[in-house]
Coordinates of C-alpha atoms in Angstrom, one line a residue:
X1 CA 0.1 0.3 0.0
X2 CA 1.2 3.0 -1.3
X3 CA 1.4 6.1 1.0
X4 CA 1.6 9.0 -1.5
X5 CA -2.1 10.3 -2.3
X6 CA -2.1 11.1 -6.3
X7 CA -2.3 14.4 -7.2
X8 CA -5.4 16.3 -7.6
X9 CA -7.2 14.4 -5.5
X10 CA -7.4 16.4 -2.6
X11 CA -10.9 17.8 -3.7
X12 CA -12.4 14.6 -4.2
X13 CA -11.3 13.3 -1.0
X14 CA -12.9 16.6 1.2
X15 CA -16.2 15.9 -0.2
X16 CA -15.9 12.4 0.7
X17 CA -14.7 13.3 4.0
X18 CA -17.5 15.9 4.3
X19 CA -20.0 13.1 3.6
X20 CA -19.0 11.4 6.6
X21 CA -20.9 14.5 8.8
X22 CA -24.2 13.5 6.9
X23 CA -25.2 11.1 10.0
X24 CA -24.5 13.7 12.2
X25 CA -26.3 16.6 10.4
X26 CA -27.8 18.2 13.6
X27 CA -24.2 18.5 14.9
X28 CA -23.0 19.8 11.7
X29 CA -25.9 22.4 10.9
X30 CA -25.5 23.5 14.3
X31 CA -21.2 24.0 14.2
X32 CA -21.8 25.6 11.1
X33 CA -24.5 28.2 12.2
X34 CA -22.6 29.1 15.4
X35 CA -19.4 29.7 13.4
X36 CA -20.8 32.5 11.5
X37 CA -23.0 34.0 14.5
X38 CA -19.6 33.8 16.4
X39 CA -17.8 35.8 14.0
X40 CA -20.5 38.4 13.8
X41 CA -20.3 39.1 17.4
X42 CA -16.5 39.2 17.4
X43 CA -16.8 41.9 14.8
X44 CA -19.1 44.0 16.6
X45 CA -16.9 44.4 19.9
X46 CA -14.6 46.7 18.7
X47 CA -17.0 48.9 17.1
X48 CA -19.1 49.3 20.3
X49 CA -15.3 50.0 22.1
X50 CA -14.9 53.0 19.3
X51 CA -18.4 54.6 20.4
X52 CA -17.7 54.2 23.9
X53 CA -14.2 56.3 23.5
X54 CA -15.9 58.6 21.1
X55 CA -19.2 59.3 23.1
X56 CA -18.6 59.1 26.4
X57 CA -14.9 59.5 27.0
X58 CA -13.8 61.8 24.7
X59 CA -17.0 63.9 24.6
X60 CA -16.8 63.6 28.8
X61 CA -20.1 62.2 28.2
X62 CA -20.9 60.2 31.3
X63 CA -24.6 59.8 30.6
X64 CA -25.2 56.4 29.0
X65 CA -22.1 55.0 30.0
X66 CA -23.1 52.2 32.5
X67 CA -25.4 51.1 29.6
X68 CA -22.7 50.8 27.1
X69 CA -20.6 49.2 29.4
X70 CA -23.3 46.5 29.8
X71 CA -23.9 46.2 26.5
X72 CA -20.4 45.3 26.0
X73 CA -20.0 42.6 29.0
X74 CA -23.4 41.3 27.1
X75 CA -21.4 40.9 24.0
X76 CA -18.6 39.4 24.9
X77 CA -20.6 37.0 27.1
X78 CA -22.7 36.2 24.5
X79 CA -19.2 35.4 22.5
X80 CA -18.0 33.2 25.3
X81 CA -21.3 31.0 24.8
X82 CA -21.4 30.7 21.4
X83 CA -17.7 30.1 21.2
X84 CA -18.5 27.0 23.7
X85 CA -21.3 26.0 22.0
X86 CA -19.3 26.0 18.9
X87 CA -15.9 24.2 20.2
X88 CA -18.4 21.5 21.8
X89 CA -20.3 20.7 19.4
X90 CA -17.3 20.6 16.8
X91 CA -15.6 17.9 19.1
X92 CA -18.7 15.9 19.2
X93 CA -19.4 15.5 15.1
X94 CA -15.3 15.0 15.3
X95 CA -15.9 12.2 17.5
X96 CA -18.6 10.7 16.5
X97 CA -17.3 10.3 13.0
X98 CA -14.0 9.2 14.3
X99 CA -16.2 6.4 16.5
X100 CA -18.0 5.6 13.4
X101 CA -15.0 5.3 10.6
X102 CA -13.2 3.4 12.9
X103 CA -15.7 0.8 13.6
X104 CA -16.2 0.8 10.3
X105 CA -12.3 0.3 9.2
X106 CA -12.0 -2.5 11.6
X107 CA -14.8 -4.8 10.2
X108 CA -13.3 -3.6 6.9
X109 CA -10.2 -5.4 8.0
X110 CA -11.4 -8.4 9.3
X111 CA -12.8 -9.1 5.8
X112 CA -9.7 -9.2 4.0
X113 CA -8.4 -12.6 2.7
X114 CA -5.0 -13.4 4.4
X115 CA -3.3 -12.9 1.4
X116 CA -3.4 -9.0 2.3
X117 CA -2.3 -9.1 5.8
X118 CA 1.0 -11.3 4.2
X119 CA 1.8 -8.1 2.1
X120 CA 0.8 -5.4 4.6
X121 CA 2.9 -4.7 7.8
X122 CA 0.5 -4.5 10.7
X123 CA 1.9 -1.3 12.1
X124 CA 0.8 0.5 8.9
X125 CA -2.7 -0.9 9.3
X126 CA -2.4 -0.1 13.4
X127 CA -1.3 3.9 11.9
X128 CA -4.3 4.2 9.5
X129 CA -6.8 2.7 12.1
X130 CA -5.6 5.0 15.3
X131 CA -3.5 8.0 14.0
X132 CA -5.0 8.8 10.6
X133 CA -9.0 8.6 11.5
X134 CA -7.6 10.8 14.7
X135 CA -6.5 13.6 11.8
X136 CA -9.8 13.3 9.9
X137 CA -11.6 13.7 13.6
X138 CA -9.4 17.2 13.6
X139 CA -10.8 18.1 10.1
X140 CA -14.3 18.9 12.0
X141 CA -13.1 19.5 15.4
X142 CA -10.2 22.1 14.0
X143 CA -10.1 22.2 10.4
X144 CA -13.0 22.5 8.6
X145 CA -15.6 24.4 10.2
X146 CA -12.8 26.1 12.2
X147 CA -12.1 27.8 8.9
X148 CA -15.2 28.9 8.3
X149 CA -15.5 30.7 11.5
X150 CA -12.1 32.1 10.9
X151 CA -13.2 33.2 7.4
X152 CA -16.7 34.7 8.5
X153 CA -14.4 36.6 11.2
X154 CA -12.2 37.9 8.8
X155 CA -15.7 39.4 6.2
X156 CA -17.4 41.0 9.5
X157 CA -14.2 42.5 10.9
X158 CA -13.3 43.8 7.0
X159 CA -16.8 44.8 6.6
X160 CA -16.9 46.5 10.2
X161 CA -13.9 48.4 9.0
X162 CA -15.0 49.5 5.7
X163 CA -18.2 50.8 7.1
X164 CA -15.9 52.9 10.1
X165 CA -13.9 54.3 7.7
X166 CA -13.4 53.0 4.1
X167 CA -10.1 55.2 3.0
X168 CA -8.1 53.7 6.8
X169 CA -9.7 50.4 6.0
X170 CA -7.9 50.4 2.1
X171 CA -4.4 51.5 4.2
X172 CA -4.7 48.6 6.7
X173 CA -5.2 46.2 3.6
X174 CA -2.4 46.9 1.7
X175 CA -0.5 44.8 4.2
X176 CA -3.0 41.6 3.2
X177 CA -1.7 40.8 0.2
X178 CA 1.9 40.1 2.2
X179 CA 0.2 37.9 4.7
X180 CA -1.7 36.1 2.4
X181 CA 1.2 35.3 0.2
X182 CA 3.4 34.2 3.3
X183 CA 0.3 32.4 4.5
X184 CA 0.3 29.9 1.4
X185 CA 3.9 29.4 1.4
X186 CA 3.6 28.3 4.9
X187 CA 1.2 26.2 4.3
X188 CA 2.8 24.4 1.3
X189 CA 5.7 24.0 3.3
X190 CA 4.2 22.5 6.5
X191 CA 1.7 20.2 4.4
X192 CA 5.2 18.6 2.5
X193 CA 6.8 18.5 5.9
X194 CA 3.7 16.8 7.4
X195 CA 3.3 14.4 4.9
X196 CA 6.8 13.0 5.5
X197 CA 5.8 13.0 8.9
X198 CA 3.0 10.6 8.7
X199 CA 5.0 8.3 6.4
X200 CA 8.4 8.6 9.1
X201 CA 5.7 7.4 12.0
X202 CA 3.9 4.6 9.6
X203 CA 7.6 3.0 9.4
X204 CA 8.2 3.5 13.2
X205 CA 4.5 1.7 14.0
X206 CA 5.6 -0.9 11.9
X207 CA 9.1 -1.5 12.8
X208 CA 8.0 -1.2 16.5
X209 CA 5.3 -3.5 16.3
X210 CA 7.5 -6.3 14.6
X211 CA 10.4 -6.1 16.7
X212 CA 8.4 -6.1 19.6
X213 CA 6.5 -9.1 18.5
X214 CA 9.9 -10.7 18.0
X215 CA 11.9 -9.9 21.0
X216 CA 12.8 -13.2 21.8
X217 CA 14.6 -13.8 18.5
X218 CA 16.7 -10.5 19.0
X219 CA 17.4 -11.1 22.1
X220 CA 18.1 -15.1 21.3
X221 CA 20.5 -14.1 18.6
X222 CA 21.8 -11.0 21.0
X223 CA 20.8 -8.4 17.8
X224 CA 19.9 -5.6 20.4
X225 CA 22.4 -2.9 19.1
X226 CA 21.7 -4.1 15.6
X227 CA 18.1 -3.4 15.7
X228 CA 18.8 -0.4 17.6
X229 CA 21.0 1.0 15.1
X230 CA 17.9 0.7 12.5
X231 CA 15.4 1.9 14.9
X232 CA 17.6 4.9 15.5
X233 CA 18.0 5.8 12.4
X234 CA 14.3 5.8 11.3
X235 CA 13.5 7.6 14.9
X236 CA 16.2 10.3 13.4
X237 CA 14.4 10.5 10.6
X238 CA 11.2 11.2 12.3
X239 CA 12.9 13.8 14.3
X240 CA 14.3 15.7 10.9
X241 CA 10.7 15.5 9.7
X242 CA 9.4 17.0 12.7
X243 CA 12.2 19.4 12.7
X244 CA 11.4 20.7 9.2
X245 CA 7.7 21.9 10.4
X246 CA 8.6 23.1 13.7
X247 CA 11.2 25.6 11.7
X248 CA 8.5 26.4 9.6
X249 CA 6.3 27.6 12.5
X250 CA 9.3 29.7 14.0
X251 CA 9.7 31.8 10.7
X252 CA 6.3 32.0 9.6
X253 CA 4.6 33.5 13.7
X254 CA 7.4 36.0 13.8
X255 CA 6.5 37.3 10.0
X256 CA 2.9 37.7 10.8
X257 CA 3.5 39.7 14.0
X258 CA 6.0 42.3 11.9
X259 CA 3.4 42.3 8.7
X260 CA 0.9 42.9 11.8
X261 CA 3.2 45.6 13.2
X262 CA 3.1 47.3 10.0
X263 CA -0.4 47.4 9.1
X264 CA -1.0 49.2 13.0
X265 CA 1.8 51.6 11.8
X266 CA 0.4 52.7 8.6
X267 CA -2.6 52.9 10.6
X268 CA -1.7 54.8 13.2
X269 CA 0.3 57.5 10.5
X270 CA -2.8 57.4 8.3
X271 CA -5.3 57.9 11.0
X272 CA -3.2 60.4 13.2
X273 CA -3.9 63.2 9.7
X274 CA -7.5 62.0 9.4
X275 CA -7.8 63.2 13.2
X276 CA -6.1 66.3 12.9
X277 CA -7.8 67.1 9.6
X278 CA -10.8 66.0 11.6
X279 CA -11.9 63.6 9.0
X280 CA -12.0 60.6 11.9
X281 CA -12.7 60.1 15.7
X282 CA -9.5 59.4 18.1
X283 CA -11.7 56.2 19.0
X284 CA -11.0 55.1 15.5
X285 CA -7.3 54.3 16.3
X286 CA -8.2 52.0 19.4
X287 CA -11.0 50.0 17.3
X288 CA -8.7 49.6 13.9
X289 CA -5.6 48.7 16.5
X290 CA -8.9 45.7 17.7
X291 CA -9.8 45.1 14.3
X292 CA -6.5 44.2 13.0
X293 CA -5.5 42.0 15.4
X294 CA -8.9 40.2 14.7
X295 CA -8.4 39.9 11.5
X296 CA -4.7 38.9 11.7
X297 CA -5.5 36.0 14.0
X298 CA -7.7 34.6 11.5
X299 CA -4.9 35.0 9.0
X300 CA -2.4 33.4 11.3
X301 CA -4.6 30.7 12.3
X302 CA -6.1 29.6 8.8
X303 CA -2.1 28.5 8.0
X304 CA -2.5 26.5 10.8
X305 CA -5.7 25.2 10.5
X306 CA -5.6 24.5 6.6
X307 CA -2.1 22.4 7.2
X308 CA -4.7 20.6 9.9
X309 CA -7.3 20.1 6.8
X310 CA -4.6 18.8 4.5
X311 CA -3.2 16.4 7.1
X312 CA -6.6 15.4 7.7
X313 CA -7.0 15.1 3.6
X314 CA -4.1 13.0 3.7
X315 CA -4.8 10.7 6.7
X316 CA -8.4 10.4 4.9
X317 CA -7.0 9.3 1.7
X318 CA -5.2 6.6 3.3
X319 CA -8.1 5.6 5.0
X320 CA -10.5 5.7 2.1
X321 CA -7.8 3.6 0.5
X322 CA -7.7 0.8 2.9
X323 CA -11.3 0.8 2.9
X324 CA -11.6 0.4 -1.0
X325 CA -9.3 -1.9 -0.9
X326 CA -11.3 -5.0 -2.2
X327 CA -9.1 -7.7 -1.6
X328 CA -11.7 -9.5 -0.2
X329 CA -12.6 -13.6 -1.0
X330 CA -15.8 -13.6 -2.8
X331 CA -18.6 -14.3 -0.7
X332 CA -21.9 -15.2 -3.0
X333 CA -22.8 -18.2 -1.9
X334 CA -26.0 -19.0 -0.5
X335 CA -26.2 -22.3 0.5
X336 CA -26.0 -22.7 4.6
X337 CA -27.1 -26.2 5.9
X338 CA -27.3 -25.9 9.6
X339 CA -24.7 -29.3 9.5
X340 CA -23.0 -31.1 7.2
X341 CA -22.1 -34.5 6.9
X342 CA -17.8 -33.4 6.1
X343 CA -17.3 -35.3 3.0
X344 CA -14.5 -33.7 1.1
X345 CA -13.3 -33.6 -2.5
X346 CA -10.6 -32.0 -4.0
X347 CA -10.8 -32.3 -7.9
X348 CA -7.4 -31.2 -9.8
X349 CA -6.7 -28.0 -8.0
X350 CA -3.8 -25.7 -8.7
X351 CA -3.1 -22.9 -6.1
X352 CA -0.6 -20.0 -6.3
X353 CA 0.1 -17.2 -3.6
X354 CA 1.3 -15.2 -6.4
X355 CA 0.6 -15.4 -10.5
X356 CA 1.7 -19.0 -11.6
X357 CA 4.2 -19.6 -8.9
X358 CA 2.3 -22.5 -8.1
X359 CA 2.4 -24.2 -4.8
X360 CA 0.0 -26.8 -5.1
X361 CA -0.3 -28.5 -8.4
X362 CA -3.0 -30.9 -9.7
X363 CA -4.5 -31.7 -6.5
X364 CA -7.1 -34.7 -6.0
X365 CA -8.1 -36.9 -3.1
X366 CA -10.9 -37.7 -1.4
X367 CA -12.0 -37.9 2.5
X368 CA -15.2 -39.8 3.1
X369 CA -17.3 -38.9 6.3
X370 CA -15.5 -39.8 9.5
X371 CA -12.3 -40.4 8.2
X372 CA -9.1 -39.1 9.3
X373 CA -6.0 -38.0 6.2
X374 CA -2.9 -37.2 7.6
X375 CA -0.8 -35.3 5.5
X376 CA 3.3 -35.2 5.3
X377 CA 6.1 -33.7 3.5
X378 CA 9.0 -31.5 4.0
X379 CA 8.8 -27.7 4.6
X380 CA 7.4 -25.8 1.3
X381 CA 5.6 -29.1 -0.1
X382 CA 2.0 -27.3 0.2
X383 CA 0.8 -28.7 3.3
X384 CA -0.5 -25.6 5.5
X385 CA -1.5 -24.6 1.6
X386 CA -3.8 -27.2 1.3
X387 CA -6.2 -26.6 4.4
X388 CA -5.8 -22.7 3.5
X389 CA -7.7 -23.2 0.5
X390 CA -10.3 -25.9 2.2
X391 CA -10.9 -22.8 5.0
X392 CA -11.4 -20.2 1.9
X393 CA -8.7 -17.8 3.7
X394 CA -7.0 -18.2 0.0
X395 CA -8.7 -18.6 -3.8
X396 CA -7.9 -21.5 -5.5
X397 CA -6.7 -20.9 -9.5
X398 CA -7.8 -23.9 -10.9
X399 CA -10.3 -27.1 -10.2
X400 CA -12.8 -27.6 -7.4
X401 CA -13.5 -28.1 -3.7
X402 CA -16.3 -29.8 -2.7
X403 CA -18.0 -30.7 0.7
X404 CA -20.9 -33.1 0.8
X405 CA -20.7 -32.8 -3.3
X406 CA -21.2 -29.1 -3.4
X407 CA -18.4 -26.4 -4.2
X408 CA -17.5 -24.8 -1.7
X409 CA -17.8 -21.6 -3.4
X410 CA -21.8 -22.2 -3.1
X411 CA -21.7 -22.3 0.5
X412 CA -22.3 -19.1 2.5
X413 CA -18.4 -17.9 3.6
X414 CA -19.1 -17.9 6.9
X415 CA -21.3 -20.9 7.4
X416 CA -18.4 -22.4 5.6
X417 CA -15.7 -21.6 8.0
X418 CA -18.4 -22.8 11.0
X419 CA -18.1 -25.9 9.8
X420 CA -14.6 -26.2 10.2
X421 CA -12.2 -26.2 13.5
X422 CA -8.8 -25.4 12.9
X423 CA -6.1 -25.9 15.9
X424 CA -2.8 -24.6 14.6
X425 CA 1.0 -25.4 15.7
X426 CA 1.6 -21.6 16.8
X427 CA -1.6 -21.1 19.1
X428 CA -2.5 -17.4 19.4
X429 CA -4.1 -16.2 22.9
X430 CA -5.9 -13.1 23.0
X431 CA -5.0 -10.9 26.2
X432 CA -7.9 -12.0 28.6
X433 CA -9.1 -15.1 30.8
X434 CA -8.8 -18.6 29.5
X435 CA -12.8 -18.6 29.1
X436 CA -12.5 -15.9 27.1
X437 CA -9.9 -17.2 24.8
X438 CA -12.0 -20.3 24.8
X439 CA -15.5 -19.1 23.7
X440 CA -13.8 -15.8 22.0
X441 CA -17.0 -14.2 23.9
X442 CA -19.2 -16.3 21.9
X443 CA -22.6 -15.6 24.0
X444 CA -24.0 -19.1 23.0
X445 CA -21.0 -21.3 24.5
X446 CA -21.7 -21.6 28.4
X447 CA -19.3 -21.9 31.1
X448 CA -20.4 -25.8 31.6
X449 CA -19.9 -26.7 27.9
X450 CA -16.3 -25.1 28.0
X451 CA -15.5 -27.3 31.4
X452 CA -17.1 -30.2 30.0
X453 CA -14.9 -29.9 26.8
X454 CA -11.7 -29.0 29.2
X455 CA -12.1 -32.7 31.1
X456 CA -12.8 -34.3 27.6
X457 CA -9.5 -33.6 26.3
X458 CA -7.6 -34.1 30.0
X459 CA -7.3 -29.9 30.3
X460 CA -9.5 -29.1 33.1
X461 CA -6.9 -30.2 36.0
X462 CA -4.0 -27.6 34.8
X463 CA -6.7 -25.0 34.5
X464 CA -7.7 -25.2 37.8
X465 CA -4.5 -25.0 39.2
X466 CA -4.2 -21.4 37.5
X467 CA -4.9 -18.2 39.8
X468 CA -8.7 -18.0 39.3
X469 CA -9.4 -21.0 37.0
X470 CA -11.2 -20.5 33.8
X471 CA -11.1 -17.0 34.8
X472 CA -6.9 -16.4 34.9
X473 CA -5.7 -13.8 32.7
X474 CA -3.4 -15.7 29.9
X475 CA -1.9 -12.5 29.2
X476 CA -0.8 -11.2 25.8
X477 CA -0.3 -14.1 23.0
X478 CA -0.8 -16.7 26.7
X479 CA 2.7 -15.3 27.5
X480 CA 1.9 -16.9 30.9
X481 CA 1.6 -20.6 29.5
X482 CA 3.3 -23.3 28.3
X483 CA 3.2 -24.5 24.8
X484 CA 1.5 -27.6 26.3
X485 CA -1.3 -25.6 28.0
X486 CA -1.9 -23.3 25.0
X487 CA -2.2 -25.7 22.8
X488 CA -4.9 -27.7 25.1
X489 CA -6.7 -24.2 24.9
X490 CA -6.9 -24.2 21.4
X491 CA -8.3 -27.8 21.3
X492 CA -11.0 -26.9 23.6
X493 CA -12.0 -23.7 21.4
X494 CA -12.2 -26.2 18.5
X495 CA -14.2 -28.7 20.5
X496 CA -16.4 -26.5 22.1
X497 CA -17.4 -25.0 18.5
X498 CA -18.3 -28.6 17.5
X499 CA -17.1 -28.7 13.9
X500 CA -17.9 -31.3 11.6
X501 CA -14.7 -30.9 9.8
X502 CA -11.5 -30.4 12.5
X503 CA -8.0 -30.1 10.9
X504 CA -4.5 -30.3 13.1
X505 CA -1.6 -28.1 11.9
X506 CA 1.5 -29.9 13.2
X507 CA -0.7 -29.6 16.9
X508 CA 2.4 -31.9 18.5
X509 CA 5.7 -30.6 16.5
X510 CA 6.9 -28.0 19.2
X511 CA 6.0 -29.7 22.7
X512 CA 7.4 -32.1 25.2
X513 CA 7.0 -36.1 25.0
X514 CA 4.7 -35.6 28.1
X515 CA 2.4 -32.8 26.8
X516 CA 2.3 -34.9 23.5
X517 CA 0.7 -38.1 25.2
X518 CA -1.8 -35.7 26.7
X519 CA -2.6 -33.8 23.4
X520 CA -2.3 -37.1 21.7
X521 CA -5.1 -38.6 23.5
X522 CA -7.1 -35.0 22.9
X523 CA -7.1 -35.5 19.3
X524 CA -8.2 -39.1 19.7
X525 CA -11.5 -37.8 21.6
X526 CA -11.6 -34.5 19.1
X527 CA -11.6 -36.7 15.7
X528 CA -13.8 -39.4 17.0
X529 CA -16.9 -39.3 14.5
X530 CA -15.0 -35.9 12.7
X531 CA -14.1 -35.9 9.3
X532 CA -10.0 -35.0 10.0
X533 CA -6.9 -33.7 8.4
X534 CA -3.8 -33.4 10.4
X535 CA -0.5 -32.2 8.8
X536 CA 2.0 -34.3 10.9
X537 CA 5.4 -33.5 11.9
X538 CA 6.1 -36.7 14.3
X539 CA 4.8 -39.8 11.8
X540 CA 4.3 -41.7 15.1
X541 CA 1.9 -39.7 15.7
X542 CA -0.3 -40.8 12.3
X543 CA -0.2 -44.4 12.0
X544 CA -3.7 -44.9 12.5
X545 CA -5.2 -42.6 10.1
X546 CA -7.8 -43.7 7.5
X547 CA -5.3 -42.1 4.7
X548 CA -1.5 -40.7 5.0
X549 CA -1.1 -38.5 1.5
X550 CA 2.8 -37.3 1.0
X551 CA 3.2 -33.7 -0.4
X552 CA 6.4 -33.0 -2.2
X553 CA 6.8 -29.2 -4.2
X554 CA 2.9 -29.2 -4.2
X555 CA 2.4 -32.7 -5.7
X556 CA 1.1 -35.9 -4.2
X557 CA 3.5 -38.3 -4.5
X558 CA 1.6 -41.2 -2.8
X559 CA -1.5 -41.8 -0.6
X560 CA -2.4 -44.9 1.2
X561 CA -2.7 -46.4 4.4
X562 CA 0.3 -46.3 6.9
X563 CA 0.9 -50.4 6.1
X564 CA 0.5 -50.2 2.6
X565 CA 3.1 -46.9 2.2
X566 CA 5.5 -48.7 4.0
X567 CA 5.5 -51.8 1.5
X568 CA 6.3 -49.6 -1.4
X569 CA 9.9 -49.9 -1.8
X570 CA 11.7 -46.4 -2.8
X571 CA 8.3 -44.9 -1.7
X572 CA 8.5 -41.6 -0.2
X573 CA 6.5 -42.0 3.0
X574 CA 9.2 -45.1 3.8
X575 CA 11.8 -43.2 3.5
X576 CA 10.5 -40.6 5.7
X577 CA 9.4 -43.1 8.2
X578 CA 12.3 -44.9 8.3
X579 CA 14.5 -41.1 8.5
X580 CA 12.3 -40.2 11.1
X581 CA 13.0 -43.6 13.1
X582 CA 16.8 -43.6 12.8
X583 CA 17.0 -40.0 14.4
X584 CA 14.9 -41.4 17.2
X585 CA 16.9 -44.5 17.6
X586 CA 20.2 -42.2 17.9
X587 CA 18.5 -39.6 20.0

């Protein structure tokens, strides 16, 4: 996924962002209305002060000054209330949009095929879901509507200036082209630097996510210094990108103050001439100083808010690009029986992860209901690919996969996967209790069912020995449990979902002998009455399988029973079995 947005797409993206506010029209309308009204009330204040100075102070007319002061206080108080309502509603609008968009993005990501996650770093997706959506929130909370408020303030202020003294107003406005030019230059420079910052943040997130997950490997191979240097380089690039934006800010804001001072100087010079000629009142100077401050404040803030808007648009493009990524398995099936028998048939199946670099070539086999097929072969032979395409995590290139003589594509995708329970070699547990990791918070699964399944696979005793038993917090990735314990929990998870087809992906390859005996007993109970596919590392665990299929470089070399395969002279399975048997004797 590229992070660089296409040129000329800003307006189209902004239109799409504004559409996000449609479900929250009330908040949006209130925000815009109060932006306009607040701008008007803000611009009235200098005009009232001018009248107080000219009528009540210069002419020494104390009559009515109390009323004028009350009016001024009322205007200031009204401005405070309106700004409060404006800020509250824009913030709520931004938060509401962020809440809905983040949920939509997470739901979308969950539907992506596994191939998408194979090529997209987790840190990049995390940045889209957290940082970039936060930037979209800022479009409404600090950007778009605030820009409307600032522009309206500028319009009303200039209007009052022209109404009060149009000649003096034109003198002051001679500095506006300079500030507008400076604002444009600043906006463009900061836009580039902020885009760079976003890229560096995404890279940092991806790097940190990956290396914290793989910290065990880093420490095992004593690679801390090497990885630290990589991180230090990326971190410094992020610092440099931020430093550029800081530099632009440190130049821009003093520049605005100098231009404001120039405008005030020109105003005082010309106003003095007007006052001495009797063409203007003394109060005009105070009023115009306030007008200029009110006019320059939006101009100064507009650049910042335009950059907030620009950052939000850039972030929006990235989020929309992820939302528009249609890297999903097609779910056009409508066949959804409550249960299936569990017959499986592969008919001349070809599969490649990339183009036509096939990892499975013309695979054909059949498993009847209740039978167990064991798949063996060297690393990279296509064992895991076989089960991945059965679940439709990846789409096959050629051929057919049938369940109960029905094409797998005919089934509803969610229903298809509900028929299949999978126990992986690398068990993933989420932060939370043992119970939550077994049920995955499915309300249809009761604690009694979990306990019954645990006793069935021989895991109840070890779970009850944990602090808080089934409500013990296993921490992230199940770090507080042994490999064998995590594996047993994954067996219970598969059992309580009561699948008709069971897949075991090298479920005993990484555990000790004692745990293997326990898990082997669990496997026997788990596969009883179910159609099963077992990917085996230890051949001793699959001798009772109804069929054993030997894969090599994506092709079926042999398929038969354990005894029949051992009878074949120079057979692939026989060689694998003898090699492993000899290794066990030596060990």
